[in-house]
GROMACS .gro file of C-alpha atoms in nm:
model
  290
    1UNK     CA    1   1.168  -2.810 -10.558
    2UNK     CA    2   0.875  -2.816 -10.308
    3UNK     CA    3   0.560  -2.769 -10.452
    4UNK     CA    4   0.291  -2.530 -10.324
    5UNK     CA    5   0.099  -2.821 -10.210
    6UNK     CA    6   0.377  -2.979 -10.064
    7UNK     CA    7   0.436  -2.643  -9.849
    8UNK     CA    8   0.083  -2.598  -9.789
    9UNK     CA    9   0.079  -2.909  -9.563
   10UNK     CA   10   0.476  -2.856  -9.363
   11UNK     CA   11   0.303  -2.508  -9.258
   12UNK     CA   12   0.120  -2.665  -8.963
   13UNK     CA   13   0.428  -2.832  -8.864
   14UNK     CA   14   0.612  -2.520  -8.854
   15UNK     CA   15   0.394  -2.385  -8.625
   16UNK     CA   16   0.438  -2.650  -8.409
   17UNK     CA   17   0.826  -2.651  -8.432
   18UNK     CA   18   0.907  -2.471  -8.180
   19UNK     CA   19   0.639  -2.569  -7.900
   20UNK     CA   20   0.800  -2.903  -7.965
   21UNK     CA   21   1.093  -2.771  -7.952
   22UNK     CA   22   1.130  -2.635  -7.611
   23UNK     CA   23   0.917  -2.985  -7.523
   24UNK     CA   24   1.239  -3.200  -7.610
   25UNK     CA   25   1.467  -2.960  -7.455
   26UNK     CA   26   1.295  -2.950  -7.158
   27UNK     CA   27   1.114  -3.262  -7.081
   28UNK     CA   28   1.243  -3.565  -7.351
   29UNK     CA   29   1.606  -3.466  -7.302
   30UNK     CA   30   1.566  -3.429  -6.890
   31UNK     CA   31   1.410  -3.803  -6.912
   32UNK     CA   32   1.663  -3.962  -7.091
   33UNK     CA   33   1.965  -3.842  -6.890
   34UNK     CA   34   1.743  -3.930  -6.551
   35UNK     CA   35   1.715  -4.272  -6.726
   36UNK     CA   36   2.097  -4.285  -6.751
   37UNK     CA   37   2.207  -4.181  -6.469
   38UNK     CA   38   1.972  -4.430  -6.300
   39UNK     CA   39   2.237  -4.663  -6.374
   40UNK     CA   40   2.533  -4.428  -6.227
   41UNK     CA   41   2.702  -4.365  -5.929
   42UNK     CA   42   2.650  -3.962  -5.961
   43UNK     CA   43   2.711  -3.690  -5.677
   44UNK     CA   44   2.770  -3.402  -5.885
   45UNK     CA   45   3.138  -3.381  -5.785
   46UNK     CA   46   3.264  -3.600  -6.028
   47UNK     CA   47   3.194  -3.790  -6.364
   48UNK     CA   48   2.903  -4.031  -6.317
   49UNK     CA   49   3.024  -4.400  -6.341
   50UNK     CA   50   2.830  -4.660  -6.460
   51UNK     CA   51   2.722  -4.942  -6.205
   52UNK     CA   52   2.425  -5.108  -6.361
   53UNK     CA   53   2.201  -5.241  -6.160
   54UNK     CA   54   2.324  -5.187  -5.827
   55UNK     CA   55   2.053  -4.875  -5.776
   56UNK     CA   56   1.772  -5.123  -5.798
   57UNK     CA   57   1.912  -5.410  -5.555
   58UNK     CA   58   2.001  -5.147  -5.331
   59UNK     CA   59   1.627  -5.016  -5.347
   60UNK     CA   60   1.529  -5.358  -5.262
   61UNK     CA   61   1.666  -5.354  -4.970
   62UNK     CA   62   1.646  -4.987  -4.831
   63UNK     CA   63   1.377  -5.012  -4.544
   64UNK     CA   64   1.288  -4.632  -4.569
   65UNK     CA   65   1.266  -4.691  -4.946
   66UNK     CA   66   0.986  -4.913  -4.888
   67UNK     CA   67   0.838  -4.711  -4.600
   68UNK     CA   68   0.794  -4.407  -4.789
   69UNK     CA   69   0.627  -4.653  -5.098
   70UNK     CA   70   0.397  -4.808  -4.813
   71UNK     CA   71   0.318  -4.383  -4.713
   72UNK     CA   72   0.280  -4.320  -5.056
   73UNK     CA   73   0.014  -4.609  -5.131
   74UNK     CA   74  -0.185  -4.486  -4.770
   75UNK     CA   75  -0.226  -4.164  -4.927
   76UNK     CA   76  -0.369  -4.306  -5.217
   77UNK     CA   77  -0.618  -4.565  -5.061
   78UNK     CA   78  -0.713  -4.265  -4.801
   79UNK     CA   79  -0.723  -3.982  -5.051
   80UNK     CA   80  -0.823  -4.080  -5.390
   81UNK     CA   81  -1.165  -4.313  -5.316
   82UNK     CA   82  -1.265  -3.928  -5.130
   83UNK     CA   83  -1.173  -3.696  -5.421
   84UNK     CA   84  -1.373  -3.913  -5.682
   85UNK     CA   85  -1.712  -3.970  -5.426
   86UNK     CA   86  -1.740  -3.597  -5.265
   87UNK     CA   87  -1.674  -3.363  -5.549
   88UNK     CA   88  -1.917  -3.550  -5.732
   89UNK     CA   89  -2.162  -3.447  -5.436
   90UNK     CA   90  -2.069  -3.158  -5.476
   91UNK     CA   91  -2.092  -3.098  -5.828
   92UNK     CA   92  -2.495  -3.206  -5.776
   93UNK     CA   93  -2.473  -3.015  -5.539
   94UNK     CA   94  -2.447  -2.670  -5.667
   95UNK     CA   95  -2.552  -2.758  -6.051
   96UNK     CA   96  -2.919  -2.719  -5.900
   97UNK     CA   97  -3.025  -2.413  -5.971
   98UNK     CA   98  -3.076  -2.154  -5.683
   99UNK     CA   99  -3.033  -1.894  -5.591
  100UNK     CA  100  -2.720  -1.777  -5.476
  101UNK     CA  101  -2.519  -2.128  -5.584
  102UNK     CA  102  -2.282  -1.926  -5.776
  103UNK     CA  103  -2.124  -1.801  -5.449
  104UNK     CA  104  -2.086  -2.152  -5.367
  105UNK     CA  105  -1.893  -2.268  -5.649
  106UNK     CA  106  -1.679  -1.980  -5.586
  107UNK     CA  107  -1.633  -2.093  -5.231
  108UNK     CA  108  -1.565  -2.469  -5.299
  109UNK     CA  109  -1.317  -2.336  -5.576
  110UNK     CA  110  -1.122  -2.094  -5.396
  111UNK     CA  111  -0.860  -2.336  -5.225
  112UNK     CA  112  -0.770  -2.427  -5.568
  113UNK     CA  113  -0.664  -2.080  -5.658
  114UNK     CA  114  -0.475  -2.039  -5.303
  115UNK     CA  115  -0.053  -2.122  -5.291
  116UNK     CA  116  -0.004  -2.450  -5.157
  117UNK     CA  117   0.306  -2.256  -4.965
  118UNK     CA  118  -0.017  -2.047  -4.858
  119UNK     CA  119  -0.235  -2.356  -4.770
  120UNK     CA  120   0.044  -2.533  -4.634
  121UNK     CA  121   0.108  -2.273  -4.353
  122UNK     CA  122  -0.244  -2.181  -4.290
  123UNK     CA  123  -0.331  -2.550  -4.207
  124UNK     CA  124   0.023  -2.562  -3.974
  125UNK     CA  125  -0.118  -2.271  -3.773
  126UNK     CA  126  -0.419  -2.470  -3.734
  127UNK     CA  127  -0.239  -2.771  -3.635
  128UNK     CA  128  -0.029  -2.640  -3.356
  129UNK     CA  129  -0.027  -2.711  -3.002
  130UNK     CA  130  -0.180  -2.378  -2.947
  131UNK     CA  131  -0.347  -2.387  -3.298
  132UNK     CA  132  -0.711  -2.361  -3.342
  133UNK     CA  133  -0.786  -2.740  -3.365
  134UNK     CA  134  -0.655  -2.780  -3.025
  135UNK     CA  135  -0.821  -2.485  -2.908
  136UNK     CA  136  -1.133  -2.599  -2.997
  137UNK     CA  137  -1.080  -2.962  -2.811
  138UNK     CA  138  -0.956  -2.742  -2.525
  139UNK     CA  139  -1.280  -2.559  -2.512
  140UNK     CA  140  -1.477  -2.914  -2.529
  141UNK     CA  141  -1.224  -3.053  -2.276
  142UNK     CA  142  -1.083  -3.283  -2.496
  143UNK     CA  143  -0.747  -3.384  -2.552
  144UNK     CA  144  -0.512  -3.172  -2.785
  145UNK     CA  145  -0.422  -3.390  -3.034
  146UNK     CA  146   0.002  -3.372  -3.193
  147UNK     CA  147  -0.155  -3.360  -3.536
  148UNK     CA  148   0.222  -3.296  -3.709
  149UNK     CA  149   0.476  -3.453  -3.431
  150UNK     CA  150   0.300  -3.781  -3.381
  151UNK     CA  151   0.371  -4.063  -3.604
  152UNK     CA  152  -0.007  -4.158  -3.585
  153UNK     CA  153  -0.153  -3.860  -3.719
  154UNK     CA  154   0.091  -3.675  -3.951
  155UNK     CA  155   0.017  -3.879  -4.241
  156UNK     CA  156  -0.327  -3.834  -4.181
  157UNK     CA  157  -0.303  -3.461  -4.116
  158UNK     CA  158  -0.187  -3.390  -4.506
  159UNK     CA  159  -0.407  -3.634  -4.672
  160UNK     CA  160  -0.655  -3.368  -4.490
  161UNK     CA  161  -0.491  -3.139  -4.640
  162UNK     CA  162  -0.470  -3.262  -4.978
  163UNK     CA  163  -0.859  -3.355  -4.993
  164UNK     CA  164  -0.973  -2.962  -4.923
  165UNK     CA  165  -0.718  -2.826  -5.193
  166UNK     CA  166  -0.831  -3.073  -5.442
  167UNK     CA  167  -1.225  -3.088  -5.387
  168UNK     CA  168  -1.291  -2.727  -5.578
  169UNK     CA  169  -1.079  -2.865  -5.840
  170UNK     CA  170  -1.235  -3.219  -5.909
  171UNK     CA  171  -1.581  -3.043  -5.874
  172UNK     CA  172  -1.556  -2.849  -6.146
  173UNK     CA  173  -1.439  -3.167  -6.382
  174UNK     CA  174  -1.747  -3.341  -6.257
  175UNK     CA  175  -1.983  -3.039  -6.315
  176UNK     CA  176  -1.875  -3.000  -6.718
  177UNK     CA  177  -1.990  -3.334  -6.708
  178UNK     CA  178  -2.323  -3.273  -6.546
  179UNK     CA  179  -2.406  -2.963  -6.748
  180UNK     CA  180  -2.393  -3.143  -7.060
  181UNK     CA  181  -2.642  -3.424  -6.936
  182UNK     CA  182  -2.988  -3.335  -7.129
  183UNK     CA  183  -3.247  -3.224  -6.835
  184UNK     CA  184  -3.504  -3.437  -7.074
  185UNK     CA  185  -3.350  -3.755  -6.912
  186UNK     CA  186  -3.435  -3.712  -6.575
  187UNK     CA  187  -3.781  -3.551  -6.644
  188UNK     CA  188  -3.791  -3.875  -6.815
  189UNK     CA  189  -3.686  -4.059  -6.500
  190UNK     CA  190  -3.983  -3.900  -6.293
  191UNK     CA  191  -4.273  -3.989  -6.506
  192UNK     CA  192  -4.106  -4.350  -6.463
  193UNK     CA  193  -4.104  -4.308  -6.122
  194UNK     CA  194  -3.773  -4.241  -6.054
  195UNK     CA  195  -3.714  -3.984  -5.776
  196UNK     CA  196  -3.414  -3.778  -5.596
  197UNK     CA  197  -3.150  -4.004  -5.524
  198UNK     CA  198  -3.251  -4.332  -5.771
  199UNK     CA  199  -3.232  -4.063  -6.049
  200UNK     CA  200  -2.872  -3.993  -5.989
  201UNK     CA  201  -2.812  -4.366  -5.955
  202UNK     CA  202  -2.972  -4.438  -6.257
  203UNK     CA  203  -2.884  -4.156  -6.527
  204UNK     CA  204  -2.599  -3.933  -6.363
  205UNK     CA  205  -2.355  -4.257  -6.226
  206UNK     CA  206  -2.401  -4.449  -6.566
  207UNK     CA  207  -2.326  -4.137  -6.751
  208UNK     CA  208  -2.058  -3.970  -6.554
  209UNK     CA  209  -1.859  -4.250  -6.593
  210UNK     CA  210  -1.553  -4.136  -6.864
  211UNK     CA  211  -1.515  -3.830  -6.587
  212UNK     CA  212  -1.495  -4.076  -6.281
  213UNK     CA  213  -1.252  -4.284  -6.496
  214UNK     CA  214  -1.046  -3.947  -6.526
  215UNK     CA  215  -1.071  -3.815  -6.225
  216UNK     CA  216  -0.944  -4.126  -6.051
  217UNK     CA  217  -0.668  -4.144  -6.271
  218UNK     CA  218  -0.582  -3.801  -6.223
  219UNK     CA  219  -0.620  -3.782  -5.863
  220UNK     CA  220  -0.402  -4.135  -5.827
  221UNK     CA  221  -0.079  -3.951  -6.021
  222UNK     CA  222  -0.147  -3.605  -5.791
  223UNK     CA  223  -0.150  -3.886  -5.514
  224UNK     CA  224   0.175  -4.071  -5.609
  225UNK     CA  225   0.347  -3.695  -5.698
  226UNK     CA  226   0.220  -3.543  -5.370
  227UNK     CA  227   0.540  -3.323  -5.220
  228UNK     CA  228   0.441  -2.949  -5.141
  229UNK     CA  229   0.233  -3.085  -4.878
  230UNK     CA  230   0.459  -3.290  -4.717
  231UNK     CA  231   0.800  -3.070  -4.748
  232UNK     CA  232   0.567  -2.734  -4.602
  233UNK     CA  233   0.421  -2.943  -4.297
  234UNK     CA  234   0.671  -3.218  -4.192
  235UNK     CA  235   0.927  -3.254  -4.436
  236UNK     CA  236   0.892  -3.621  -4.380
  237UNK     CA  237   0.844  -3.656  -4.020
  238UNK     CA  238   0.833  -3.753  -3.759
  239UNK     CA  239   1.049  -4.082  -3.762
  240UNK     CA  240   0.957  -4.080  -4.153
  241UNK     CA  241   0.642  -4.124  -4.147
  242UNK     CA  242   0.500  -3.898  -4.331
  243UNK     CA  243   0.779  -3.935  -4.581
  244UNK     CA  244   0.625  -3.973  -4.985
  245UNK     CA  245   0.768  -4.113  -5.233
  246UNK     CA  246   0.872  -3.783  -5.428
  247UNK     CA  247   0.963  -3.654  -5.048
  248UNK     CA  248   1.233  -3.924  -5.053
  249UNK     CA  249   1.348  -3.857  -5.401
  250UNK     CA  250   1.411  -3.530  -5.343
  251UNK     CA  251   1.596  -3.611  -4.997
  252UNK     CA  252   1.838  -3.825  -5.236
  253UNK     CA  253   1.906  -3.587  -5.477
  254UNK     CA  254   1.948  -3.273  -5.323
  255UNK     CA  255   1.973  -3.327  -4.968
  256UNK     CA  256   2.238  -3.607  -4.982
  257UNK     CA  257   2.303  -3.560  -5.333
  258UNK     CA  258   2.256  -3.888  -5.459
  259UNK     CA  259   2.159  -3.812  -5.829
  260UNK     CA  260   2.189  -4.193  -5.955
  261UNK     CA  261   2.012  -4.330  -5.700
  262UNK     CA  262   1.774  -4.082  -5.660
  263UNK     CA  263   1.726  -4.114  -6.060
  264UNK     CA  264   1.669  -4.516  -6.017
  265UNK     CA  265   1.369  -4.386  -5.758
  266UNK     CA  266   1.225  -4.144  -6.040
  267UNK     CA  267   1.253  -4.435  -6.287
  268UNK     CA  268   0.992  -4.645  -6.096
  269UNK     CA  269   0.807  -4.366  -6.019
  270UNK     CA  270   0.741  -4.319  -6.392
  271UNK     CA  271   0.675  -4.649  -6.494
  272UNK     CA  272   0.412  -4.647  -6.208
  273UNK     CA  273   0.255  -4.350  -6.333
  274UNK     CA  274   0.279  -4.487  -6.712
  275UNK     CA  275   0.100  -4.784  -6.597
  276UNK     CA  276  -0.204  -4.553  -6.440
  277UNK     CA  277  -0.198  -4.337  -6.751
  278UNK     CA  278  -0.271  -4.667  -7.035
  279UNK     CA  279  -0.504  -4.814  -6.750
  280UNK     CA  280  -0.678  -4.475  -6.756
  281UNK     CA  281  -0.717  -4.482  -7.187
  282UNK     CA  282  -0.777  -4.869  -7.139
  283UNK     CA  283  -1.091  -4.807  -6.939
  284UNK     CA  284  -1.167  -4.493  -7.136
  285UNK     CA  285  -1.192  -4.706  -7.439
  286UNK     CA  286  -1.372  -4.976  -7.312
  287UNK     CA  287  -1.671  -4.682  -7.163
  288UNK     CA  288  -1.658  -4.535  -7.496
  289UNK     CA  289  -1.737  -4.855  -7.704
  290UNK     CA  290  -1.983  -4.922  -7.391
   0.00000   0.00000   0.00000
């Protein structure tokens, strides 16, 4: 017989019973066959069969494997140090308090709110031949410049990409952050002679820290995830160079339909994003105590 006390404390946990629920179903469940079939041969026309290891050694040596890891960690080195430096501008920016700042959070937010189907083929247009980049050289007579066909710059081209979408969104992380530092500090900071800049080094840096710890985190697994980019602009050209790691994943499994080997790709893609995740509470902890 349950007591009243006894129900009392399983009523939370039926409220959470079904969220949880759908959780498993959805996300636990996926995982573990992924994990699986990672060791499979599996083309969805047959059963999979198990072949151990052979995924892995054949990662090792797949050349555009490693290419697209190599694309992957250049968008990371060229995107991430820029998404946790300028939105934090930006955040000082427009937490002073003027008039009319308020339209300019708006306008620094709004590529957040806009598709990245909608982003993706704005920024195409723009990067045409006849698009308005190469207009604009045209009118300076400067070279046009193949931002999406040339090995060189395609790469480069998203990562551009990728920085405007996400600076609205990291902005608004940093500026929670800066709203809830005391105004008493810096007035502080003045009568000890501490002006403009030197204030920000020495109260808004040191205290901003736990939301430069997350941002970086979060902005290195959007960087090792990035995909909508890459499959609306390129789709992995040209010559794969602009070819992510998710990109090639999703080549595997349902261009070639390769499900175990594209599985043994999403495997190391999770433990690399893992790894980020317990470095991200690792440093977390070590702020807080600090």
């Amino acid at each position: 017989m349950i007591t009243p006390q006894e129900r009392q404390r399983l009523i939370p946990y039926l409220f959470l019973f079904p969220a949880l629920f759908f959780l498993i179903l959805t996300v636990v469940w996926p995982a573990f066959q992924a994990f699986y079939l990672s060791f499979t041969n599996y083309d969805l026309t047959s059963a999979p069969q198990w072949v151990g290891l052979k995924n892995f050694q054949r990662l090792w040596g797949d050349t555009v494997f490693w290419q697209t890891l190599r694309n992957t960690l250049i968008y990371l080195i060229g995107v991430v140090p820029i998404l946790v430096i300028a939105p934090l501008g930006l955040a000082i920016l427009v937490n002073q308090k003027l008039r009319g700042m308020n339209w300019f959070r708006a306008a620094y937010y709004t590529p957040v709110v806009i598709s990245m189907v909608v982003a993706g083929l704005a920024w195409k247009w723009l990067y045409a031949e006849t698009g308005l980049f190469n207009m604009l050289a045209k009118f300076f007579s400067l070279p046009s410049i193949p931002w999406l066909t040339s090995p060189q710059w395609a790469l480069l081209s998203v990562m551009v990409v990728t920085i405007w979408k996400g600076l609205g969104y990291y902005m608004v992380i940093y500026l929670a952050g800066l709203q809830g530092i005391p105004g008493d500090l810096y007035e502080a900071a003045s009568l000890d002679g501490s002006e403009g800049l030197r204030q920000h080094w020495d109260i808004t840096i040191p205290l901003m820290k736990p939301y430069l710890v997350l941002v970086t985190v979060i902005s290195s697994i959007s960087g090792m995830k990035v995909f909508e980019e890459v499959y609306i602009m390129t789709q992995g050209g040209p010559l794969n160079s602009s070819k992510t790691l998710v990109y090639y994943l999703y080549d595997r499994s349902f261009q070639d339909l390769e499900i175990g080997y594209a599985c043994a790709i999403a495997l190391l893609l999770f433990l690399v994003i893992l790894g980020l995740s317990i470095l991200q509470l690792i440093i977390q902890n070590k702020t807080n105590r600090g």
